[in-house]
Short mmCIF file of C-alpha atoms and ligand atoms in Angstrom, two decimals:
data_model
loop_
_atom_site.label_atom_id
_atom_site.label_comp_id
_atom_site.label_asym_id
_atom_site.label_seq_id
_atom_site.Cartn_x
_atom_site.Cartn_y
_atom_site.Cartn_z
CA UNK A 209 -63.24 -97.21 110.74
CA UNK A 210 -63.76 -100.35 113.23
CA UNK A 211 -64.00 -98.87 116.57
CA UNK A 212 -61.23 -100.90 117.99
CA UNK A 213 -58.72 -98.34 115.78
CA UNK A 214 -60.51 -95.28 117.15
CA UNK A 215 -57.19 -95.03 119.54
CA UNK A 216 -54.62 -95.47 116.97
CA UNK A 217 -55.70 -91.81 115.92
CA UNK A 218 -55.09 -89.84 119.14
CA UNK A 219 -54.22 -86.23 118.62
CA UNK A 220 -50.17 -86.16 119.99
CA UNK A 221 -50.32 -83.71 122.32
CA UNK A 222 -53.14 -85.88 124.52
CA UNK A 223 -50.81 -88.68 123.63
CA UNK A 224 -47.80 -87.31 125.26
CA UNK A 225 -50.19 -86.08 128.11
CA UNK A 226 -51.57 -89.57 128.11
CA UNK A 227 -48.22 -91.30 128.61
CA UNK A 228 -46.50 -88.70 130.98
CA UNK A 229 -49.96 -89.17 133.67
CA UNK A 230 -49.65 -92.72 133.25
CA UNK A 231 -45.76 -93.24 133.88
CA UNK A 232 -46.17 -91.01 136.85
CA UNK A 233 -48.58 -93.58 138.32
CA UNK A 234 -46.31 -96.55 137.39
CA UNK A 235 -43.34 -95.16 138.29
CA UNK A 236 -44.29 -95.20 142.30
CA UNK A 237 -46.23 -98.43 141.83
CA UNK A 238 -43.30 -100.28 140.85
CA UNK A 239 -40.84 -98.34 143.27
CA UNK A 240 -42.99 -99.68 146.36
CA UNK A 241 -43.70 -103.21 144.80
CA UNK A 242 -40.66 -104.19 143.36
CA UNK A 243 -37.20 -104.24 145.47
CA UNK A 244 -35.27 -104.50 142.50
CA UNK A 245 -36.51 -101.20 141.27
CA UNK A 246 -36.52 -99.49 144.65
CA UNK A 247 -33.19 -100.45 144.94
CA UNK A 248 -31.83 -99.48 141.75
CA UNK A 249 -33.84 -95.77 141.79
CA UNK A 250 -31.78 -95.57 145.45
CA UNK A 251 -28.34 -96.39 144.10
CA UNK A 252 -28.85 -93.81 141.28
CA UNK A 253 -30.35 -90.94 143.66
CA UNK A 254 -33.71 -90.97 141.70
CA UNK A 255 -37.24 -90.94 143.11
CA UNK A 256 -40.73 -91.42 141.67
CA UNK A 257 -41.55 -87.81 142.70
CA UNK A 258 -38.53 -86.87 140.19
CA UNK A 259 -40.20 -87.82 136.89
CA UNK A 260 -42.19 -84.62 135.90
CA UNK A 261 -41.37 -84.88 132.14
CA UNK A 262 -41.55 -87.64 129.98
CA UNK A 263 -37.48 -86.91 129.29
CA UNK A 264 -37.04 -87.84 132.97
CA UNK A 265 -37.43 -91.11 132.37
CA UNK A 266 -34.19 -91.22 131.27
CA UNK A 267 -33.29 -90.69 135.01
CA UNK A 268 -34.62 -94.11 136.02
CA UNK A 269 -32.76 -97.23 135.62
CA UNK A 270 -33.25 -100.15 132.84
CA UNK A 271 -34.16 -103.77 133.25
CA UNK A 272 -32.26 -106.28 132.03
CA UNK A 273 -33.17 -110.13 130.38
CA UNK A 274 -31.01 -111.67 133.43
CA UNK A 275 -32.62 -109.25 135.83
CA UNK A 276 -35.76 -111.62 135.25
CA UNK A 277 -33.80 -115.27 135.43
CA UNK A 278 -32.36 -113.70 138.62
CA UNK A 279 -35.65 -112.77 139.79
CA UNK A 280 -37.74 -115.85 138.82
CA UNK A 281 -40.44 -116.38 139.59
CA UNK A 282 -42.10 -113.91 141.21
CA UNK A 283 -39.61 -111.04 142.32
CA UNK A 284 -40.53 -108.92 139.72
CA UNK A 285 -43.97 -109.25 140.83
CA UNK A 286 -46.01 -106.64 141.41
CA UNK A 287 -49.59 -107.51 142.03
CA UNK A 288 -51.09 -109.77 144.36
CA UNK A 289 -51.65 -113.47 143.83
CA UNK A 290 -55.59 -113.63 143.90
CA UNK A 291 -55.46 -110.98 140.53
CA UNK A 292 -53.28 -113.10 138.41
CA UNK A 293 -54.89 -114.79 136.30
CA UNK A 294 -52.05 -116.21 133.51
CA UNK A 295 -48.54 -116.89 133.28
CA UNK A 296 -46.35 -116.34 130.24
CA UNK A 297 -42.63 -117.81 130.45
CA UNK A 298 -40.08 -117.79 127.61
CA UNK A 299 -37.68 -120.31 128.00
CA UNK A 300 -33.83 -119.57 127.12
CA UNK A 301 -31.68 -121.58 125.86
CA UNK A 302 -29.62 -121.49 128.99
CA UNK A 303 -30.70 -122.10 132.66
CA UNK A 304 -33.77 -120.84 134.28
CA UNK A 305 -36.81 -119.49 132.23
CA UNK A 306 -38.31 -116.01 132.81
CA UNK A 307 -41.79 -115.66 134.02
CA UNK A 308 -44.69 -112.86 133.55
CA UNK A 309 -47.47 -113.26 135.81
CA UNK A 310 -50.19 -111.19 134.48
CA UNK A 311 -53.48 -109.61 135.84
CA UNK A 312 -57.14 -109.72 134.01
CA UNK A 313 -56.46 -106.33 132.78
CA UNK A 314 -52.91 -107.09 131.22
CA UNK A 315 -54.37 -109.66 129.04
CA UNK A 316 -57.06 -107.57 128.13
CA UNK A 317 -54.91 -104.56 127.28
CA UNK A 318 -52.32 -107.08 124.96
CA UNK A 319 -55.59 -108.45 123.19
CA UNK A 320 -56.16 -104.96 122.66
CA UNK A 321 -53.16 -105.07 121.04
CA UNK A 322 -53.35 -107.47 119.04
CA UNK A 323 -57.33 -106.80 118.00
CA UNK A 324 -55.60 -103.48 116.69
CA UNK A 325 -52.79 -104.83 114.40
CA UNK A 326 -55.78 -106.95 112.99
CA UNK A 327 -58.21 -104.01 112.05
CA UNK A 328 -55.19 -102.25 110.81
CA UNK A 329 -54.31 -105.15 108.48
CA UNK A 330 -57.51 -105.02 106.93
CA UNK A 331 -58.88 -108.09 108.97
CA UNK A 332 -62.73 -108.01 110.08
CA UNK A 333 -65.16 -109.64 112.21
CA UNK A 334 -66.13 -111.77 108.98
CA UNK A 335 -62.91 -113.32 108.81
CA UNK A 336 -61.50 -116.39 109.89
CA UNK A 337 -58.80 -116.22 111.83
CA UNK A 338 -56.10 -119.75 111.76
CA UNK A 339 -53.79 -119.68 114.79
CA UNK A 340 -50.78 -121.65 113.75
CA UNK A 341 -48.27 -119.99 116.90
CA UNK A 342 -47.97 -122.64 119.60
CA UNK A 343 -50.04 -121.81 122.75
CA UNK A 344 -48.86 -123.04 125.68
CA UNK A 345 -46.08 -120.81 127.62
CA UNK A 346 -45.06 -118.96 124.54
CA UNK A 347 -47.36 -116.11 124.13
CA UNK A 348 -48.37 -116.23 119.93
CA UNK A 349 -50.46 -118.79 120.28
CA UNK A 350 -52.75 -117.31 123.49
CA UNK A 351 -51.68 -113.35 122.28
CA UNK A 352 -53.01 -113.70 119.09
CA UNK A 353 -56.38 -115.98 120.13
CA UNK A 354 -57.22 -113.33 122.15
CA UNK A 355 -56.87 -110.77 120.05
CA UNK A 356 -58.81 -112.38 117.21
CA UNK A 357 -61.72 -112.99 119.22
CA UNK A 358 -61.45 -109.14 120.68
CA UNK A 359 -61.86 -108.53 117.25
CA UNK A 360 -64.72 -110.39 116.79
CA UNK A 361 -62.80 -113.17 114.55
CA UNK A 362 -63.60 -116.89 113.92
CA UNK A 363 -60.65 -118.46 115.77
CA UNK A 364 -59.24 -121.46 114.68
CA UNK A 365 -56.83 -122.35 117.20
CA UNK A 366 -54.99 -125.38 115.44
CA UNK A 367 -51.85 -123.96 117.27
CA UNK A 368 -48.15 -124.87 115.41
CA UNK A 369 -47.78 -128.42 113.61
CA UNK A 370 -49.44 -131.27 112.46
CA UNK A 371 -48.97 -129.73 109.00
CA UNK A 372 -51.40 -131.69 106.62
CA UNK A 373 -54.29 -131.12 109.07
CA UNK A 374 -53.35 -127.03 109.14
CA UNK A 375 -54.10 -127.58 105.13
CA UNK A 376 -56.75 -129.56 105.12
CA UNK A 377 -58.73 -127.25 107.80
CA UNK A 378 -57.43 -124.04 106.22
CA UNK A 379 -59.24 -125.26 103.33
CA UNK A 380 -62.96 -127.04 104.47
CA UNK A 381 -63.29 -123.57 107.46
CA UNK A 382 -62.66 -120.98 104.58
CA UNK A 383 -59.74 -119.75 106.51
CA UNK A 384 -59.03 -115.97 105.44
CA UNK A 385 -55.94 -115.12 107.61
CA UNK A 386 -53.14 -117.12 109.04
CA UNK A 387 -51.24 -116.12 112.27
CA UNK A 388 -47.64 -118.37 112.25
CA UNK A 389 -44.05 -117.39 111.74
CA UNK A 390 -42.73 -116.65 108.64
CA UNK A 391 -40.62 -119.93 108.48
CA UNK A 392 -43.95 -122.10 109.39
CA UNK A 393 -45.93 -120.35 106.80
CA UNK A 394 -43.32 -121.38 104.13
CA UNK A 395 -42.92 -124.87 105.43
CA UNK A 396 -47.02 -125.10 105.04
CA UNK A 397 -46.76 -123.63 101.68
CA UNK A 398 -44.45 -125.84 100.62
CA UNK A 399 -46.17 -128.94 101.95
CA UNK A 400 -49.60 -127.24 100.40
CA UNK A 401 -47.82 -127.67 97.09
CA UNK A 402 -46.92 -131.37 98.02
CA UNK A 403 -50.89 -132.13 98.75
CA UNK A 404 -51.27 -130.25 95.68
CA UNK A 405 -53.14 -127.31 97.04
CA UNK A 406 -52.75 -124.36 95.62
CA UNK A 407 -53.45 -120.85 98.44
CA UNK A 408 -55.16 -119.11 95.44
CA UNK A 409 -56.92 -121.40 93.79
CA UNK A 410 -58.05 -123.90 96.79
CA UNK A 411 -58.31 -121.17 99.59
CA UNK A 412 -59.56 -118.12 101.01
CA UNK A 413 -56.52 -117.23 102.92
CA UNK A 414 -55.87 -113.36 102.89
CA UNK A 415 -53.68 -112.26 105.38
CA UNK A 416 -50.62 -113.63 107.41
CA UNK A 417 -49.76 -112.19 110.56
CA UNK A 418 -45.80 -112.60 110.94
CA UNK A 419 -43.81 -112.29 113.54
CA UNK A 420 -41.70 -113.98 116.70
CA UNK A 421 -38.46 -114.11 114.63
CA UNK A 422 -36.73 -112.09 112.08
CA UNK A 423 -38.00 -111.77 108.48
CA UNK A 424 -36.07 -109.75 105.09
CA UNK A 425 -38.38 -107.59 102.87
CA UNK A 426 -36.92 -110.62 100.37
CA UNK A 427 -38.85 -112.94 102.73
CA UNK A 428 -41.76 -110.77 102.85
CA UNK A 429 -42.03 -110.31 99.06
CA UNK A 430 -41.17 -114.51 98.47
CA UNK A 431 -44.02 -115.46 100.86
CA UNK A 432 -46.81 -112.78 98.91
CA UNK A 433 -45.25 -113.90 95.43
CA UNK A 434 -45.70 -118.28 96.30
CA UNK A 435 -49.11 -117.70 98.26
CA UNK A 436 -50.61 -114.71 97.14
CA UNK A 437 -51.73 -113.20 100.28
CA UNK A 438 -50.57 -109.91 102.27
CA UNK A 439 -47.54 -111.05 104.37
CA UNK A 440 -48.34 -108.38 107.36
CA UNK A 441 -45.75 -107.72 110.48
CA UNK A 442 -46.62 -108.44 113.92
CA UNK A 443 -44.18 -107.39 116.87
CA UNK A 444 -43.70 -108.51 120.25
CA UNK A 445 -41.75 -110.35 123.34
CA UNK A 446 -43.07 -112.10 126.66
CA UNK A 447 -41.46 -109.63 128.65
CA UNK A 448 -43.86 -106.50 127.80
CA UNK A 449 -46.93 -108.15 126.37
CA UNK A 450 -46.24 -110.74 123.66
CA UNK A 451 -47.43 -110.18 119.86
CA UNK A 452 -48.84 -106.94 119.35
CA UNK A 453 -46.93 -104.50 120.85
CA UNK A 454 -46.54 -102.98 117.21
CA UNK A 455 -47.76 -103.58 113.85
CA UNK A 456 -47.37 -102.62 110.54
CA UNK A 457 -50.29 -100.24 108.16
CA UNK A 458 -50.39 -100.58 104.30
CA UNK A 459 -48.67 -97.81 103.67
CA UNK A 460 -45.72 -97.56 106.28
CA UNK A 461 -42.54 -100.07 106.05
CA UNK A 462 -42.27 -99.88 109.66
CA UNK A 463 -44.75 -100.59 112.54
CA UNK A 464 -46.78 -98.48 114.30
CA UNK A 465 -46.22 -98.88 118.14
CA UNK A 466 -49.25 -99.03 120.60
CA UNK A 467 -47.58 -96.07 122.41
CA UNK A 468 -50.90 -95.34 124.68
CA UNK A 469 -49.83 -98.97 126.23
CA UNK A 470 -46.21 -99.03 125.54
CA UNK A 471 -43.60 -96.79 125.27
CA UNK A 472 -40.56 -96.82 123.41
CA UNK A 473 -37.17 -95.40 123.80
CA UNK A 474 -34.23 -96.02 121.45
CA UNK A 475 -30.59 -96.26 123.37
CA UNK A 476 -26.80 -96.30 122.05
CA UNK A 477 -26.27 -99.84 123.28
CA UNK A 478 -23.16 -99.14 124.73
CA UNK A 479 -23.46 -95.08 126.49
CA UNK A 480 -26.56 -96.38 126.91
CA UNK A 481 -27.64 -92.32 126.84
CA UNK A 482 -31.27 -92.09 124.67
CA UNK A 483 -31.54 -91.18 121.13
CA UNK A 484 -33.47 -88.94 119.44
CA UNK A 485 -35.86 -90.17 116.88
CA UNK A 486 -34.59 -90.73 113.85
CA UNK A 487 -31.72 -92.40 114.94
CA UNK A 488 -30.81 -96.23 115.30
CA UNK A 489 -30.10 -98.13 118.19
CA UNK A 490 -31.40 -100.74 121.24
CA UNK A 491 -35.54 -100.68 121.34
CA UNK A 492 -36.49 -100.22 124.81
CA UNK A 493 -39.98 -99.96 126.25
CA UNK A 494 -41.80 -99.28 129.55
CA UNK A 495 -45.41 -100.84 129.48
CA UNK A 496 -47.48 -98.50 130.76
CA UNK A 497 -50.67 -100.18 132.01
CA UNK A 498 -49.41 -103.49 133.28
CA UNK A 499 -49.93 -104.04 137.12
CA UNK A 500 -48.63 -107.97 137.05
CA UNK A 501 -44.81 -107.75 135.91
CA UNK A 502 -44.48 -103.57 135.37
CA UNK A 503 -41.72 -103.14 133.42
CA UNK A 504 -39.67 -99.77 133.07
CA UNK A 505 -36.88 -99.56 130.61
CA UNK A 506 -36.40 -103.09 129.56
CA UNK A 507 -33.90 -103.39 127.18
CA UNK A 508 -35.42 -105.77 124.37
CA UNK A 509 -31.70 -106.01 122.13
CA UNK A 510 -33.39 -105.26 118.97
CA UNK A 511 -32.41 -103.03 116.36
CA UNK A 512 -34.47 -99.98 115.60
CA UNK A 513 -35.41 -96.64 114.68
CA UNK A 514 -38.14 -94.63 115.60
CA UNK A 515 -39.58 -93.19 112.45
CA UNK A 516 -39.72 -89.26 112.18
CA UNK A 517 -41.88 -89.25 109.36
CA UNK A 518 -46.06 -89.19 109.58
CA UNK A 519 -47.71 -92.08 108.44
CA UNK A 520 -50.07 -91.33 105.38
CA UNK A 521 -52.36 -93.48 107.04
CA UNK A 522 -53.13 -90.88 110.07
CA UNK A 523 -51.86 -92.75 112.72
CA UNK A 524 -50.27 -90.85 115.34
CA UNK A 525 -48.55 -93.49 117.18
CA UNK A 526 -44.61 -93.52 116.38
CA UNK A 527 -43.52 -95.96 113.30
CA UNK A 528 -40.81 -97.78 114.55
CA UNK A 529 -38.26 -99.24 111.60
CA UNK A 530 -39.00 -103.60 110.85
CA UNK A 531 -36.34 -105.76 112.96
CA UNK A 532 -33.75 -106.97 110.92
CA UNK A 533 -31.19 -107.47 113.93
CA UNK A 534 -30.59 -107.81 117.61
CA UNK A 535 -27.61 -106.96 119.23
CA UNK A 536 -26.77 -110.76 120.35
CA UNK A 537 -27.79 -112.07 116.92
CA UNK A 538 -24.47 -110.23 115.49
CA UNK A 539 -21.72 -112.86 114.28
CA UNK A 540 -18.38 -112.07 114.18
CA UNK A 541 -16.51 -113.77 111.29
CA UNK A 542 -12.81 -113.72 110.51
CA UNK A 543 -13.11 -110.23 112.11
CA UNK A 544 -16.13 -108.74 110.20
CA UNK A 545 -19.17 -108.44 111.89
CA UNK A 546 -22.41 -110.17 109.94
CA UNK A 547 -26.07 -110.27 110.92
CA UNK A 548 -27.74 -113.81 109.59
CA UNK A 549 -30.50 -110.79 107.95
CA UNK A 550 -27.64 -110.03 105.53
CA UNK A 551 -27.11 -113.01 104.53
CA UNK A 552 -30.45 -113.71 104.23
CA UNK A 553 -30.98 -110.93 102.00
CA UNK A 554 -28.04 -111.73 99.39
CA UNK A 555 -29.58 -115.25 99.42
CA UNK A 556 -33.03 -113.83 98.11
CA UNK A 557 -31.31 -111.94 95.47
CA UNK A 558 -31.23 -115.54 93.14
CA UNK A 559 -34.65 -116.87 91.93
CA UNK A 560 -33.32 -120.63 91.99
CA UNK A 561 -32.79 -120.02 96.29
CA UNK A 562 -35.68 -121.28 98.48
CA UNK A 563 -36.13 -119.63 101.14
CA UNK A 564 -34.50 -121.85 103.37
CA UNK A 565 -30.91 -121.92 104.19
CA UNK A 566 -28.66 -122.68 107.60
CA UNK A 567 -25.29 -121.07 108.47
CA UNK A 568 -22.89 -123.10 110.39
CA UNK A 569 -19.49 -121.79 112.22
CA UNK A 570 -17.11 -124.29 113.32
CA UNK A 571 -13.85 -123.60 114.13
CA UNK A 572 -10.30 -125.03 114.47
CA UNK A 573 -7.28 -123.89 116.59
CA UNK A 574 -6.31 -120.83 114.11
CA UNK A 575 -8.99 -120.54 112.09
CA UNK A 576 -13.22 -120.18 111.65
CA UNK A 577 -15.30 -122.27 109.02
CA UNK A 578 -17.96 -120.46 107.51
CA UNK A 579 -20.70 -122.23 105.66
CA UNK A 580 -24.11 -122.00 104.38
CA UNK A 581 -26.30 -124.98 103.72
CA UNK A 582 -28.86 -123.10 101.13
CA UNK A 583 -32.06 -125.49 99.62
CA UNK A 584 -32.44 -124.77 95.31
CA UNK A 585 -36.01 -124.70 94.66
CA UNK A 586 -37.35 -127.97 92.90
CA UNK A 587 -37.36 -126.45 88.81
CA UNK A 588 -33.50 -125.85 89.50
CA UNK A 589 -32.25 -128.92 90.77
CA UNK A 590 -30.64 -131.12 88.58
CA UNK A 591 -28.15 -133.56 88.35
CA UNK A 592 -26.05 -131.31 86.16
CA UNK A 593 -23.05 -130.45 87.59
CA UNK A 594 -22.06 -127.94 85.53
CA UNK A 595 -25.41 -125.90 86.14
CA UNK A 596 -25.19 -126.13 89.76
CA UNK A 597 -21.25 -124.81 90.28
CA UNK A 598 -22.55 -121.92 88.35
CA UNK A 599 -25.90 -121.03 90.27
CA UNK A 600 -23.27 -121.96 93.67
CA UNK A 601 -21.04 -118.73 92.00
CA UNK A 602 -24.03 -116.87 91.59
CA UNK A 603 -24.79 -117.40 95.12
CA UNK A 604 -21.51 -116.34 96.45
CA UNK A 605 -21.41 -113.39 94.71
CA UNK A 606 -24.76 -112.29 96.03
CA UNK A 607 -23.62 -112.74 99.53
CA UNK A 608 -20.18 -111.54 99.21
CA UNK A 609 -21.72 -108.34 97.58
CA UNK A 610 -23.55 -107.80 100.88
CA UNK A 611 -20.84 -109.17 103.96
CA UNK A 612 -17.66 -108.55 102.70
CA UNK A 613 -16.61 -112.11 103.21
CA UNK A 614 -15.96 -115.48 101.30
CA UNK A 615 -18.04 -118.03 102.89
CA UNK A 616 -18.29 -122.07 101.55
CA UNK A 617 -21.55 -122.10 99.85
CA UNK A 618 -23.07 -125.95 99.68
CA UNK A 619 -26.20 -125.71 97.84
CA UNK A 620 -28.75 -128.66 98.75
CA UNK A 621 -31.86 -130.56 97.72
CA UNK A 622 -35.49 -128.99 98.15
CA UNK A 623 -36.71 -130.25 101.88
CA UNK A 624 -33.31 -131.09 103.07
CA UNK A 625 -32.90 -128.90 105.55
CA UNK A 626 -34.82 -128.84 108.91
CA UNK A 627 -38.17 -127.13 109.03
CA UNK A 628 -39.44 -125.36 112.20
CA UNK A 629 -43.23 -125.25 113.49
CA UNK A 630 -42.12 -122.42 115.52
CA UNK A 631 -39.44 -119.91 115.50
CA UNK A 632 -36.47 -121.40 113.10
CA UNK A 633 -32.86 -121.97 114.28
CA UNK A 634 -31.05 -120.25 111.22
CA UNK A 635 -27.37 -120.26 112.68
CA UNK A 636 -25.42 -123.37 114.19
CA UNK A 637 -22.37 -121.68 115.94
CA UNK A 638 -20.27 -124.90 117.12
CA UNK A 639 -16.93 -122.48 117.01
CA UNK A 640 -14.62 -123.03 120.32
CA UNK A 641 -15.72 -120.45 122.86
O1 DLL B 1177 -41.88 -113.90 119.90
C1 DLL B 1177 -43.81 -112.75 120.76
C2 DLL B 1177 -44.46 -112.84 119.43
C3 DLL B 1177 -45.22 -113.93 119.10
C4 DLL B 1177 -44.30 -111.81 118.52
C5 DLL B 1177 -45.85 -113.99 117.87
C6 DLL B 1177 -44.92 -111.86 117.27
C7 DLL B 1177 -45.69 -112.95 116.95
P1 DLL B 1177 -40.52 -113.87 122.53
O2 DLL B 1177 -40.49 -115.32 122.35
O3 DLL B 1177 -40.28 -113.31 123.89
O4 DLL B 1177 -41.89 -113.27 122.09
O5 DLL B 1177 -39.45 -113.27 121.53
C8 DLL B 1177 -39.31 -111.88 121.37
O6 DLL B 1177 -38.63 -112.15 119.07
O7 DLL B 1177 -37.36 -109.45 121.04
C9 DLL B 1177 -37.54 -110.09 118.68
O8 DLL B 1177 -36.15 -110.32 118.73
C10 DLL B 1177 -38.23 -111.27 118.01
N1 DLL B 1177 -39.42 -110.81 117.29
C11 DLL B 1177 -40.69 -110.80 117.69
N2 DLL B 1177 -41.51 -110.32 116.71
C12 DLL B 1177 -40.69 -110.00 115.67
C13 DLL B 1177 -40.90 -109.44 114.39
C14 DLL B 1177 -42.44 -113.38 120.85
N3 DLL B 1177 -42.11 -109.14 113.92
C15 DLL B 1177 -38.26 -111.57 120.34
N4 DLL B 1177 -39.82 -109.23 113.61
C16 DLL B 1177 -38.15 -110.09 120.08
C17 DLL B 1177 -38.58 -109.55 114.03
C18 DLL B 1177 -39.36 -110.31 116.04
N5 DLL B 1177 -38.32 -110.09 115.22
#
């Protein structure tokens, strides 16, 4: 076993022990460095000296995406200038950005991380490591960097775009793994195939460490079918560490979270009471070593389960179910609620679909237009008509099958539709507010 994983196997019992001492230094850390959460814990009536189980953490009150734009930039602060040594920011689409200062130690424990999701993908010091995430303020560039060379990886830090030159050093360095989102990775395959490169024949590459957006098991299995490598999950946001919060083992369809750093509670969106494993609902984690931005009970909006099961691989740390879904991703069409992951699914379902697709809303007074732009891959374009009103039938039918609903299918030309370097816009919603 690579002694980075020696932690993954922690008996539970010391776990739980593990997390309970550590919340119960957090817990008063935060209350006397971060107004916010002093002032919350006072309007509910709950102290630091109240958690003495790690069910009272229930007690304490969540953190919320806008609780960060409103605090920007530094109320949520909890260390001192002279030990932060890296900011993190994710931007929004609307108004002002959220910021993570974050201390030596936080960086080091999110490498940590991140070195850990490698070993447990099979990835070793011999391998060479491609990171295709942009670095800058977004953290998968930087998040996994650091973890590669924790690991003691060759790092290739070509960061996202400038596709040719991604193939062309991919190829001369003997690249073995590839860390980029799922919608790069099939914009570089597809442009390998345009330089005529073939992954299996022309390459090393192994792994691909994919994350930062949403991906289908249809994705998953399209991406190890066209390159031939081991599509592995990475999972993480700014706000608790970046990438490698959890991960994904050969044998589990889930990820295992890094529990002895973060710690995860599932909530019924709307009581917002906790549910027991098991069930699905709102992820929600505390990080339990960071001293920079501490956060306690931030509510990500993704979809999840915490696994009940043991892993067969031994882990003990809790499997928590792939994200399909976020609570703000959900569309409401024509009354019917649909989550782009569905669609994406039904899509997958017809060999002749690439992998690349857009769905557009527009409305007019009375009524919403439902649409989706899907790419045929190159054999099964033609000019014949005929051939493509059926394979547009065939299309419809796979997606009605899974939503319910009728929308207008326009099937278009391989490389039509925009690519991303980073994470991909799937869903135009220009529908009247
Ligand atoms: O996307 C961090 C990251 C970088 C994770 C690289 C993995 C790889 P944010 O930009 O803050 O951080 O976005 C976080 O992205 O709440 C999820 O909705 C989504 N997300 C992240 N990883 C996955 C994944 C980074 N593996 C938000 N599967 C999260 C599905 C993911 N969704």
């Amino acid at each position: 076993m690579n002694p980075i994983s020696q932690k993954d196997y922690i008996d539970v019992a010391g776990l739980r022990k593990m997390q309970l001492a550590k919340l119960q230094e957090l817990i008063p850390y935060e209350y006397e460095r971060v107004p916010l959460f002093r002032r919350r814990c006072d309007e509910k009536g709950v102290k630091p000296r109240d958690l003495a189980t790690l069910a009272d953490l229930a007690k304490f009150p969540f953190m919320i995406k806008t609780d960060l734009r409103d605090e920007y930039p530094y109320g949520l602060t909890a260390a001192p200038m002279k030990d932060i040594v890296r900011f993190h920011c994710s931007s929004g689409t609307t108004g002002k950005p959220i910021c993570i200062p974050a201390t030596m130690a936080d960086v080091d424990i999110w490498s940590d991380g991140v070195a850990r999701c490698l070993a447990m993908y099979g990835i070793m010091e011999e391998d060479v490591l491609q990171v295709s995430y942009g670095y800058g303020l977004f953290t998968g560039g930087l998040g996994a960097h650091y973890g590669g060379e924790k690991l003691g990886c060759a790092v290739l830090p070509t960061g996202a775009g400038n596709t040719e030159k991604q193939i062309m050093l991919m190829k001369d360095l003997g690249v073995t793994a590839i860390a980029c989102t799922p919608s790069y990775f099939l914009h570089l395959a597809t442009t390998a195939a345009q330089m005529g490169v073939d992954f299996r024949r022309d390459t090393k590459l192994k792994h691909g460490i994919f994350g930062a957006e949403p991906w289908t098991d249809e994705i998953r299995r399209k991406i190890e079918e066209i390159s031939g490598i081991t599509a592995h999950d990475i999972y993480g946001l700014t706000e608790i560490a970046g990438p490698g919060v959890a991960g994904n083992c050969p044998y589990c369809n889930g990820l295992h979270v890094w529990e002895d750093h973060f710690y995860p509670e599932i909530i019924d969106p709307d009581t917002l009471e906790v549910l027991p494993d098991g069930e699905q609902g709102e992820l929600v984690f505390t990080t339990l070593d960071r001293r920079g931005t501490p956060m306690v009970r931030y509510r990500t909006r993704d979809i999840s389960r915490l696994q009940t099961e043991p892993c067969k691989c031994g882990r003990t740390m809790r499997v928590m179910d792939r994200i399909h879904a976020r609570t703000d991703d959900m569309l409401i069409v024509h009354g019917v609620n649909v989550f782009p992951s569905q669609i994406e699914t039904g899509l997958m379902k017809v060999p002749e679909i690439a992998p690349h697709y857009q769905i557009h809303l527009s409305s007019t007074d009375t009524l919403d237009l439902f649409e989706i732009k899907v790419e045929v891959v190159p054999e099964a374009f033609s000019d014949n008509i005929r051939d493509l009103e059926a394979l547009r039938k065939r299309v419809l039918a796979a997606v009605k099958t899974i939503i319910g609903l009728t929308p207008k299918i326009t099937l278009v030309g391989p490389g039509t539709l925009p690519r991303s370097e980073g994470k991909i816009k799937r869903v135009i919603d220009n529908r009247k507010k």
